[in-house]
Amino acid sequence: MIKERKRLGDLLVETGMISEEQLQESLNEKEKGQKLGDVLLQKGLITEQQLIEVLEFQLGIPHISLYRYPFENNLFHLIQKDTAKRNLMIPLKKEGDRLFVAMSDPMDFYAIEDLRLSTGFQIETAIATKDDILKAINKYYDKEEGFEELVNDRIDQDPGDQQNITDQDSPVVRLVNQILMNAVTLKASDIHLDPQETKIVVRYRIDGVLRTERTFPKHMQSILIARIKIMANLDITEFRIPQDGRIKTNLEYRPVDLRVSTLPTVFGEKIVMRILDLSGTLNDIKQLGFNKLNLKRFMDMIDQPTGIVLITGPTGSGKSSTLYAALNQLNSEEVNIITVEDPVEYQLEGINQIQVNPNVGLTFAKGLRSILRQDPNIIMVGEIRDRETVEVAIRASLTGHLVLSTIHTNDSIGTITRLLDMGVEPFLVASSLSGIVAQRLVRRVCRDCIEVSAPTKREVDIFARRGMKIEKVARGKGCSSCSMTGYKGRIAIHEVLSMNDEMRKIILNGESFSNLREYAIKHKTIFLIDDGLLKVKQLITTTEEVLRVAMTE
């Protein structure tokens, strides 16, 4: 009697990973030909590791972790690199006439049959995560590709040799592409090329933390930097002054945008590339990590027809993502939205975006003045840096426009002090400001190696000081999907200060800011530290992460 195989959705509901409603919702959203597993992964309802464990049970195919797997290098020639990437497969080992292969989709019978015909082996499959397979392909296939000669080649390559740097098959071009590809696979936000006295170090910023990825000998420095400068249309003969550029490229059929900055240091030029992964942008406000009260307050602010909404936080705290999500929410054919940015990071359809260009005198303030003659409803200013910009923005909000912008301060109440320090009159701040959102990013506990334990005495004390109780906390013990860090992905913590008449009165009367803070507490404002600790209670992040970015009083 043939045992009936249970459907994936039913298995996931049975194991309690998703609810029946989530399953039905995902089935309704599923496009023709799309797999249910992919929809659930996209929505973030399950992790790839959880999906694999259920598939292992459903299909009876073993799952395997490729982290530190002892690969046999002599098998890589059996599957070409582009075939391995296209079908997401990698050879593991060979026994007699059987070839063991790890695949992300072991039900892809066409790929298995093609491999059997091309190699002459019987194919045995195991399941591995897509990320695991891509990391392994990027790491091990390159050893096959002759990069070693380039690394060990002591001959100084002439960066002026254009053929060497622009020919798509030359080792340096492939090496740079591979550095970029690895960064995208590992979901890094920045790539640093740090020249040191005897070597050049490549570091990736992953989930906000820098990590050394590779080290190259010093003689490769000039050719690597020259290649990146050519891609970014920078002057390769100029290395005494900083330069800025942009690279638009396709890596493995996905569009990737890179912002490139060079800086002359004592050991040569340091290059930092910010990755703007166009396929990974968050355009839904509900996915930004706002808790219910903060989300309602933020939505009320941006639904106002006039006023200024400011988003504040240090560099790299996700301010742009929140701004773009708000613009996406407001974007419709009935409104005219114009932005002035430096630089334009993500291009949004249906929105008019202006790039600041100080070389020709197009500053934030000048751009903003011109926008006001373009009949806008909503204006977004990339950043408020000086008194002139803030005054034009306030005038714009008082003449019936909704203005969104960012400013660099530590918290929401400090933003009001900053505006007054810039020389803005208190009555203008009070009448134009709708609200302020302060935000930071904290790393999420990896869902694949999460362990729940009792809190330490120090954690209990920290929560008690903020008037909360804590019974259990989560930590990641480290696994292959989070590269043994215990964290994977990031989530924002917020502090939303919405202005009302009482607060406006405090600003107008020039009262001390402790009064403003007291009123904010009375008004049930959730401060950054509190929102972070609530996310610790929900087992999303750890106390250490929250204290790393938010201050306790």
Coordinates of C-alpha atoms in Angstrom, one line a residue:
M1 CA 0.0 0.0 0.0
I2 CA 1.4 3.4 -1.0
K3 CA 1.6 5.8 1.9
E4 CA 0.0 9.1 1.0
R5 CA 2.4 12.0 1.3
K6 CA 1.1 14.9 3.3
R7 CA 1.0 18.3 1.8
L8 CA 3.6 20.9 2.8
G9 CA 1.1 23.4 4.1
D10 CA -0.7 20.8 6.3
L11 CA 2.6 19.7 7.8
L12 CA 3.6 23.3 8.6
V13 CA 0.3 23.9 10.4
E14 CA 0.6 20.5 12.3
T15 CA 4.1 21.4 13.6
G16 CA 2.7 24.8 14.7
M17 CA 5.1 26.8 12.5
I18 CA 2.2 28.7 10.8
S19 CA -1.5 29.0 11.5
E20 CA -4.3 27.8 9.3
E21 CA -5.2 31.5 8.4
Q22 CA -1.6 32.2 7.4
L23 CA -1.6 29.1 5.2
Q24 CA -4.9 30.2 3.5
E25 CA -3.6 33.7 3.0
S26 CA -0.4 32.5 1.5
L27 CA -2.2 30.1 -0.8
N28 CA -4.4 32.9 -2.1
E29 CA -1.4 35.2 -2.7
K30 CA 0.5 32.5 -4.5
E31 CA 1.1 33.2 -8.2
K32 CA 0.7 30.5 -10.8
G33 CA 3.7 28.2 -10.8
Q34 CA 5.1 29.7 -7.6
K35 CA 5.9 27.2 -4.8
L36 CA 4.1 27.6 -1.4
G37 CA 7.5 27.4 0.4
D38 CA 8.8 30.4 -1.5
V39 CA 5.7 32.5 -0.6
L40 CA 6.1 31.6 3.1
L41 CA 9.8 32.5 3.0
Q42 CA 9.1 35.9 1.3
K43 CA 6.5 36.8 3.9
G44 CA 9.0 35.8 6.6
L45 CA 6.6 33.3 8.3
I46 CA 9.2 30.6 8.3
T47 CA 13.0 30.4 7.8
E48 CA 14.7 28.3 5.1
Q49 CA 16.0 26.0 7.7
Q50 CA 12.5 25.3 9.1
L51 CA 11.2 24.7 5.6
I52 CA 14.0 22.2 4.9
E53 CA 13.4 20.2 8.1
V54 CA 9.7 19.8 7.1
L55 CA 10.6 18.9 3.5
E56 CA 13.1 16.3 4.9
F57 CA 10.2 14.7 6.8
Q58 CA 7.7 15.1 3.9
L59 CA 10.0 13.8 1.1
G60 CA 12.2 11.4 3.1
I61 CA 15.4 13.1 1.7
P62 CA 18.1 13.9 4.3
H63 CA 19.1 17.6 4.9
I64 CA 22.7 18.7 5.1
S65 CA 24.6 21.7 6.4
L66 CA 27.3 22.9 4.1
Y67 CA 29.0 25.0 6.7
R68 CA 32.6 23.6 7.0
Y69 CA 31.6 20.6 4.9
P70 CA 34.7 18.7 3.7
F71 CA 34.1 19.1 -0.1
E72 CA 36.1 17.1 -2.6
N73 CA 37.6 19.7 -4.9
N74 CA 38.1 17.2 -7.8
L75 CA 34.3 16.9 -8.2
F76 CA 33.6 20.5 -9.0
H77 CA 34.4 20.0 -12.7
L78 CA 31.4 17.6 -13.0
I79 CA 29.0 20.5 -12.6
Q80 CA 29.8 23.8 -14.3
K81 CA 29.6 26.9 -12.0
D82 CA 26.7 28.6 -13.9
T83 CA 24.8 25.3 -14.0
A84 CA 25.4 24.9 -10.2
K85 CA 24.1 28.5 -9.6
R86 CA 21.1 28.1 -12.0
N87 CA 19.9 24.9 -10.5
L88 CA 21.2 25.6 -6.9
M89 CA 23.2 22.4 -6.6
I90 CA 26.7 21.4 -5.5
P91 CA 28.5 18.0 -5.6
L92 CA 29.3 16.5 -2.2
K93 CA 31.0 13.1 -2.7
K94 CA 31.3 10.1 -5.0
E95 CA 30.7 6.5 -4.1
G96 CA 31.1 3.9 -6.9
D97 CA 28.7 4.9 -9.6
R98 CA 26.7 7.2 -7.3
L99 CA 27.2 11.0 -7.1
F100 CA 25.8 12.7 -4.0
V101 CA 24.5 16.2 -4.7
A102 CA 23.1 18.9 -2.4
M103 CA 20.1 20.8 -3.9
S104 CA 17.7 23.4 -2.7
D105 CA 14.9 21.7 -4.6
P106 CA 15.4 18.0 -4.7
M107 CA 12.1 17.6 -6.6
D108 CA 13.6 19.3 -9.7
F109 CA 13.6 16.1 -11.8
Y110 CA 14.7 17.8 -15.0
A111 CA 17.9 19.1 -13.4
I112 CA 18.6 15.7 -11.8
E113 CA 18.1 13.9 -15.1
D114 CA 20.3 16.4 -17.0
L115 CA 23.0 15.8 -14.5
R116 CA 22.7 12.0 -14.7
L117 CA 23.0 12.2 -18.5
S118 CA 26.0 14.6 -18.5
T119 CA 28.0 12.8 -15.8
G120 CA 27.0 9.2 -16.2
F121 CA 26.5 8.8 -12.5
Q122 CA 23.4 7.8 -10.6
I123 CA 22.3 10.9 -8.7
E124 CA 21.6 10.8 -4.9
T125 CA 20.2 14.1 -3.5
A126 CA 20.2 15.8 -0.2
I127 CA 18.5 19.1 0.7
A128 CA 20.5 22.3 1.7
T129 CA 19.4 25.9 2.0
K130 CA 19.7 28.2 -1.0
D131 CA 22.0 30.5 1.0
D132 CA 24.2 27.6 2.0
I133 CA 24.6 26.4 -1.6
L134 CA 25.3 29.9 -3.0
K135 CA 27.9 30.6 -0.2
A136 CA 29.6 27.2 -1.0
I137 CA 29.6 27.8 -4.8
N138 CA 31.1 31.3 -4.4
K139 CA 33.8 30.0 -1.9
Y140 CA 34.9 26.8 -3.5
Y141 CA 34.4 27.2 -7.3
D142 CA 36.7 30.3 -7.2
K143 CA 39.6 28.1 -6.1
E144 CA 39.1 26.4 -9.4
E145 CA 39.1 29.6 -11.4
G146 CA 42.7 30.6 -11.4
F147 CA 42.4 33.4 -8.8
E148 CA 45.2 31.8 -6.9
E149 CA 47.6 32.8 -9.8
L150 CA 46.5 36.4 -9.5
V151 CA 46.9 36.4 -5.7
N152 CA 50.3 34.7 -5.9
D153 CA 51.5 36.6 -8.9
R154 CA 54.3 38.8 -7.6
I155 CA 54.4 40.9 -10.9
D156 CA 52.9 44.3 -10.2
Q157 CA 50.1 44.6 -12.6
D158 CA 49.9 48.0 -14.3
P159 CA 46.6 49.7 -13.4
G160 CA 46.9 51.7 -16.6
D161 CA 46.6 48.5 -18.6
Q162 CA 43.0 49.0 -19.6
Q163 CA 42.8 45.6 -21.3
N164 CA 43.6 43.8 -18.0
I165 CA 41.0 45.7 -16.1
T166 CA 38.1 45.9 -18.5
D167 CA 38.2 42.5 -20.2
Q168 CA 35.3 40.5 -18.7
D169 CA 37.4 37.3 -18.6
S170 CA 40.5 38.7 -16.9
P171 CA 41.1 37.4 -13.4
V172 CA 40.8 40.8 -11.7
V173 CA 37.4 41.5 -13.2
R174 CA 36.2 38.1 -12.1
L175 CA 37.7 38.6 -8.6
V176 CA 35.9 42.0 -8.1
N177 CA 32.6 40.5 -9.4
Q178 CA 33.0 37.7 -6.9
I179 CA 33.7 40.1 -4.0
L180 CA 30.5 42.0 -4.9
M181 CA 28.5 38.7 -5.4
N182 CA 29.6 37.3 -2.0
A183 CA 28.5 40.6 -0.4
V184 CA 25.1 40.4 -1.9
T185 CA 24.7 36.7 -1.0
L186 CA 25.7 37.4 2.6
K187 CA 23.2 40.4 2.6
A188 CA 26.0 42.8 3.5
S189 CA 25.1 46.6 3.5
D190 CA 28.7 47.8 2.8
I191 CA 32.0 46.5 1.4
H192 CA 35.2 48.0 2.8
L193 CA 38.6 47.7 1.0
D194 CA 41.1 48.7 3.7
P195 CA 44.7 49.2 2.6
Q196 CA 47.2 48.3 5.3
E197 CA 51.0 48.4 5.4
T198 CA 51.6 44.9 4.0
K199 CA 48.2 43.8 2.7
I200 CA 44.7 44.9 1.6
V201 CA 41.7 43.6 3.7
V202 CA 38.2 43.2 2.4
R203 CA 35.5 43.6 5.1
Y204 CA 31.7 43.3 4.9
R205 CA 29.2 45.0 7.2
I206 CA 26.6 42.4 7.9
D207 CA 23.7 43.3 10.1
G208 CA 25.5 46.4 11.2
V209 CA 28.7 44.7 12.3
L210 CA 32.0 44.7 10.3
R211 CA 33.6 41.3 9.5
T212 CA 36.8 40.5 7.7
E213 CA 36.1 38.4 4.7
R214 CA 39.4 38.1 2.8
T215 CA 42.9 39.4 2.8
F216 CA 45.0 40.0 -0.3
P217 CA 48.7 40.7 -0.7
K218 CA 49.8 44.4 -1.1
H219 CA 50.8 44.0 -4.7
M220 CA 47.1 43.5 -5.7
Q221 CA 45.9 46.8 -4.1
S222 CA 46.4 49.1 -7.2
I223 CA 44.8 46.8 -9.7
L224 CA 41.7 46.0 -7.4
I225 CA 41.2 49.7 -6.7
A226 CA 41.7 50.6 -10.4
R227 CA 39.0 48.1 -11.4
I228 CA 36.4 49.4 -9.0
K229 CA 37.2 53.0 -10.1
I230 CA 36.7 52.1 -13.7
M231 CA 33.3 50.5 -12.8
A232 CA 32.3 53.7 -11.0
N233 CA 33.5 56.0 -13.7
L234 CA 36.0 57.7 -11.4
D235 CA 39.4 59.1 -12.5
I236 CA 41.9 56.3 -12.0
T237 CA 44.9 58.7 -12.2
E238 CA 43.7 60.8 -9.3
F239 CA 44.4 59.3 -5.9
R240 CA 45.2 62.4 -3.7
I241 CA 41.6 63.6 -3.2
P242 CA 38.4 61.7 -2.2
Q243 CA 36.0 60.8 -5.0
D244 CA 32.4 59.6 -5.2
G245 CA 30.8 57.5 -7.8
R246 CA 28.1 54.9 -8.5
I247 CA 28.1 51.5 -10.0
K248 CA 25.0 50.0 -11.6
T249 CA 25.4 46.4 -12.5
N250 CA 23.6 43.0 -12.8
L251 CA 24.9 40.2 -10.6
E252 CA 23.4 36.8 -11.2
Y253 CA 20.5 38.5 -13.1
R254 CA 19.6 40.8 -10.2
P255 CA 20.0 44.6 -10.4
V256 CA 22.4 45.9 -7.8
D257 CA 23.3 49.5 -7.3
L258 CA 26.5 50.5 -5.4
R259 CA 27.5 53.9 -4.0
V260 CA 31.3 54.2 -4.1
S261 CA 33.4 56.5 -2.0
T262 CA 37.3 56.7 -2.1
L263 CA 39.4 58.2 0.6
P264 CA 43.2 58.7 0.4
T265 CA 44.9 57.2 3.5
V266 CA 48.6 56.8 4.3
F267 CA 48.7 53.3 2.9
G268 CA 46.7 54.1 -0.3
E269 CA 43.1 54.6 -1.2
K270 CA 40.4 53.1 1.0
I271 CA 37.2 52.3 -0.8
V272 CA 33.7 51.9 0.7
M273 CA 30.8 50.6 -1.4
R274 CA 27.3 50.9 0.0
I275 CA 25.1 48.2 -1.5
L276 CA 21.6 49.4 -2.5
D277 CA 20.0 46.1 -3.3
L278 CA 17.0 47.1 -5.4
S279 CA 15.3 43.8 -5.1
G280 CA 15.5 43.8 -1.3
T281 CA 13.9 47.2 -0.5
L282 CA 11.2 47.3 2.1
N283 CA 8.2 49.3 0.9
D284 CA 5.6 48.3 3.4
I285 CA 5.3 50.3 6.6
K286 CA 3.9 47.3 8.4
Q287 CA 7.1 45.4 7.9
L288 CA 9.3 48.0 9.5
G289 CA 8.9 46.7 13.1
F290 CA 6.6 49.4 14.5
N291 CA 4.6 48.3 17.5
K292 CA 0.8 48.9 17.3
L293 CA 0.7 52.2 19.2
N294 CA 3.7 53.6 17.4
L295 CA 2.4 52.5 14.0
K296 CA -1.0 54.2 14.6
R297 CA 0.8 57.5 15.7
F298 CA 3.1 57.4 12.7
M299 CA 0.2 56.7 10.2
D300 CA -1.7 59.6 11.8
M301 CA 1.3 61.9 11.3
I302 CA 1.8 61.1 7.6
D303 CA -2.0 61.2 6.9
Q304 CA -2.0 65.0 7.8
P305 CA -2.3 67.2 4.8
T306 CA 0.3 69.7 6.2
G307 CA 3.1 69.8 8.7
I308 CA 6.7 68.4 9.1
V309 CA 7.5 64.8 10.0
L310 CA 11.1 64.3 11.0
I311 CA 12.9 60.9 11.2
T312 CA 16.1 61.0 13.3
G313 CA 18.9 58.7 14.1
P314 CA 22.6 58.1 13.4
T315 CA 24.0 57.1 10.0
G316 CA 22.9 53.6 9.0
S317 CA 19.9 53.4 11.3
G318 CA 17.4 52.8 8.5
K319 CA 16.0 56.3 8.2
S320 CA 15.8 56.2 4.4
S321 CA 13.9 52.9 4.5
T322 CA 11.3 54.4 6.8
L323 CA 11.0 57.5 4.6
Y324 CA 10.7 55.5 1.4
A325 CA 8.1 53.2 3.0
A326 CA 6.1 56.3 4.1
L327 CA 6.3 57.8 0.5
N328 CA 5.2 54.4 -0.9
Q329 CA 2.2 54.5 1.4
L330 CA 1.3 58.0 0.3
N331 CA 2.0 57.5 -3.4
S332 CA -1.1 57.7 -5.6
E333 CA -2.1 59.5 -8.8
E334 CA -4.1 62.1 -6.9
V335 CA -1.0 63.6 -5.2
N336 CA 2.2 65.2 -6.6
I337 CA 5.2 64.0 -4.6
I338 CA 8.6 65.6 -5.1
T339 CA 11.8 64.7 -3.3
V340 CA 15.2 66.4 -3.1
E341 CA 17.9 63.9 -2.1
D342 CA 21.7 63.5 -1.8
P343 CA 22.1 61.0 -3.4
V344 CA 18.9 59.5 -4.8
E345 CA 19.2 56.0 -3.3
Y346 CA 16.1 54.2 -4.6
Q347 CA 14.2 55.3 -7.6
L348 CA 10.5 55.1 -6.9
E349 CA 7.9 55.0 -9.7
G350 CA 5.4 57.9 -9.8
I351 CA 7.6 60.1 -7.7
N352 CA 9.7 63.1 -9.0
Q353 CA 13.2 62.8 -7.5
I354 CA 15.8 65.6 -7.6
Q355 CA 19.5 64.9 -7.0
V356 CA 21.4 67.6 -5.1
N357 CA 24.4 69.0 -7.0
P358 CA 26.5 71.5 -5.0
N359 CA 28.9 71.9 -7.9
V360 CA 26.3 73.9 -9.9
G361 CA 24.7 75.4 -6.8
L362 CA 21.7 73.0 -6.5
T363 CA 21.6 72.7 -2.7
F364 CA 18.8 71.3 -0.5
A365 CA 17.5 74.8 0.1
K366 CA 17.6 75.8 -3.6
G367 CA 16.0 72.6 -4.7
L368 CA 13.3 73.0 -2.1
R369 CA 12.5 76.6 -3.2
S370 CA 12.1 75.4 -6.8
I371 CA 9.9 72.5 -5.7
L372 CA 7.4 74.9 -4.1
R373 CA 6.8 76.4 -7.6
Q374 CA 5.9 72.9 -8.9
D375 CA 2.5 72.6 -7.2
P376 CA 3.5 69.7 -4.9
N377 CA 1.3 68.1 -2.2
I378 CA 4.1 66.1 -0.4
I379 CA 7.8 67.0 -0.3
M380 CA 10.6 64.8 1.0
V381 CA 13.9 66.5 1.8
G382 CA 16.8 64.0 2.1
E383 CA 18.4 65.6 5.1
I384 CA 18.1 68.9 7.1
R385 CA 21.7 70.1 7.6
D386 CA 21.5 73.8 8.0
R387 CA 19.3 76.7 9.0
E388 CA 18.5 77.7 5.5
T389 CA 17.0 74.3 4.6
V390 CA 15.0 74.0 7.8
E391 CA 13.5 77.5 7.3
V392 CA 12.4 76.7 3.8
A393 CA 11.0 73.4 4.9
I394 CA 9.0 75.1 7.7
R395 CA 7.7 77.7 5.3
A396 CA 6.6 74.9 3.0
S397 CA 4.7 73.1 5.7
L398 CA 3.0 76.3 6.8
T399 CA 1.8 77.0 3.2
G400 CA -0.1 73.7 3.1
H401 CA 2.4 71.0 2.2
L402 CA 3.3 67.8 4.0
V403 CA 7.1 67.7 4.4
L404 CA 9.1 64.6 5.3
S405 CA 12.8 64.7 6.2
T406 CA 15.6 63.3 8.3
I407 CA 17.9 65.0 10.8
H408 CA 20.8 63.7 12.9
T409 CA 20.0 63.7 16.6
N410 CA 20.0 61.1 19.4
D411 CA 16.4 61.1 20.3
S412 CA 13.0 62.6 19.5
I413 CA 13.1 65.3 22.2
G414 CA 16.7 66.3 21.4
T415 CA 15.4 67.1 17.8
I416 CA 13.4 70.0 19.1
T417 CA 16.5 71.4 20.9
R418 CA 18.5 70.9 17.7
L419 CA 15.9 72.9 15.6
L420 CA 16.0 75.7 18.2
D421 CA 19.8 75.7 18.2
M422 CA 19.7 76.1 14.4
G423 CA 18.1 79.4 15.0
V424 CA 14.4 78.6 14.2
E425 CA 11.9 80.6 16.2
P426 CA 10.0 78.5 18.8
F427 CA 6.6 79.6 17.4
L428 CA 7.6 78.2 14.0
V429 CA 8.7 74.9 15.5
A430 CA 5.5 74.6 17.5
S431 CA 3.2 75.5 14.6
S432 CA 4.8 73.4 11.9
L433 CA 6.0 70.2 13.6
S434 CA 3.6 67.2 13.4
G435 CA 5.8 64.6 14.9
I436 CA 9.3 63.0 15.3
V437 CA 10.3 59.4 14.9
A438 CA 13.7 58.4 16.4
Q439 CA 14.9 55.0 15.3
R440 CA 17.8 52.5 15.6
L441 CA 18.4 49.0 14.1
V442 CA 19.0 46.0 16.3
R443 CA 20.0 42.5 15.2
R444 CA 17.4 39.8 15.3
V445 CA 18.1 36.5 17.1
C446 CA 18.7 33.8 14.4
R447 CA 15.4 31.8 14.2
D448 CA 17.3 28.6 13.3
C449 CA 19.4 28.3 16.5
I450 CA 17.3 30.3 19.0
E451 CA 17.4 29.1 22.6
V452 CA 15.1 30.4 25.3
S453 CA 16.5 30.7 28.8
A454 CA 15.8 32.5 32.1
P455 CA 17.1 36.1 32.2
T456 CA 20.2 37.1 34.2
K457 CA 19.9 39.1 37.4
R458 CA 21.2 42.2 35.5
E459 CA 18.5 41.8 32.8
V460 CA 15.8 41.5 35.5
D461 CA 17.2 44.8 37.0
I462 CA 17.3 46.6 33.7
F463 CA 13.6 45.7 33.0
A464 CA 12.6 46.5 36.6
R465 CA 14.1 50.0 36.2
R466 CA 11.8 50.6 33.2
G467 CA 8.8 49.2 35.1
M468 CA 8.7 45.9 33.2
K469 CA 8.9 42.2 34.2
I470 CA 10.9 39.6 32.2
E471 CA 10.5 35.9 32.5
K472 CA 12.4 34.5 29.5
V473 CA 14.9 35.8 27.0
A474 CA 16.2 34.4 23.7
R475 CA 19.7 33.9 22.4
G476 CA 21.1 32.3 19.3
K477 CA 23.7 29.6 20.0
G478 CA 25.2 30.0 16.5
C479 CA 24.6 27.9 13.4
S480 CA 25.6 27.8 9.7
S481 CA 22.8 30.1 8.5
C482 CA 23.9 32.9 10.8
S483 CA 27.7 32.2 10.4
M484 CA 27.9 31.3 14.1
T485 CA 27.0 34.8 15.3
G486 CA 23.6 33.9 16.8
Y487 CA 22.0 36.8 14.9
K488 CA 20.4 37.0 11.4
G489 CA 18.6 40.1 10.0
R490 CA 17.7 43.3 11.7
I491 CA 14.6 45.1 13.0
A492 CA 14.0 48.7 13.9
I493 CA 13.2 50.0 17.3
H494 CA 11.3 53.3 17.4
E495 CA 10.4 56.3 19.6
V496 CA 7.4 58.2 18.1
L497 CA 6.7 61.6 19.6
S498 CA 3.5 63.1 18.2
M499 CA 2.9 66.8 18.9
N500 CA -0.3 68.1 20.5
D501 CA -1.5 71.4 21.9
E502 CA 0.1 70.8 25.4
M503 CA 3.5 70.1 23.9
R504 CA 3.2 73.1 21.6
K505 CA 2.5 75.3 24.6
I506 CA 5.6 74.0 26.4
I507 CA 7.8 74.9 23.4
L508 CA 6.2 78.3 22.9
N509 CA 6.7 79.2 26.6
G510 CA 10.3 78.2 26.4
E511 CA 9.9 75.8 29.3
S512 CA 12.7 73.4 30.2
F513 CA 13.0 70.1 28.3
S514 CA 12.5 68.0 31.4
N515 CA 8.9 69.3 31.3
L516 CA 8.6 68.2 27.7
R517 CA 9.9 64.8 28.7
E518 CA 7.5 64.4 31.6
Y519 CA 4.6 65.3 29.4
A520 CA 5.8 62.8 26.8
I521 CA 5.8 60.1 29.5
K522 CA 2.3 61.1 30.6
H523 CA 1.3 61.0 26.9
K524 CA 2.4 57.3 26.8
T525 CA 5.3 57.9 24.5
I526 CA 7.3 54.6 24.2
F527 CA 11.0 55.6 24.4
L528 CA 13.7 53.8 22.3
I529 CA 14.9 51.7 25.2
D530 CA 11.4 50.6 26.1
D531 CA 10.5 49.6 22.5
G532 CA 13.8 47.6 22.4
L533 CA 13.0 45.8 25.7
L534 CA 9.5 45.0 24.5
K535 CA 11.2 43.3 21.5
V536 CA 13.4 41.4 23.9
K537 CA 10.2 40.2 25.7
Q538 CA 8.8 39.1 22.3
L539 CA 12.1 37.0 21.9
I540 CA 13.0 39.0 18.7
T541 CA 16.3 40.4 19.9
T542 CA 18.6 40.4 23.0
T543 CA 19.2 42.9 25.8
E544 CA 22.8 43.4 24.7
E545 CA 21.7 44.5 21.3
V546 CA 19.2 47.0 22.7
L547 CA 21.8 48.5 25.1
R548 CA 24.3 48.7 22.2
V549 CA 22.1 51.3 20.4
A550 CA 19.8 52.8 23.1
M551 CA 20.8 54.6 26.3
T552 CA 19.3 53.9 29.7
E553 CA 18.7 56.9 31.8

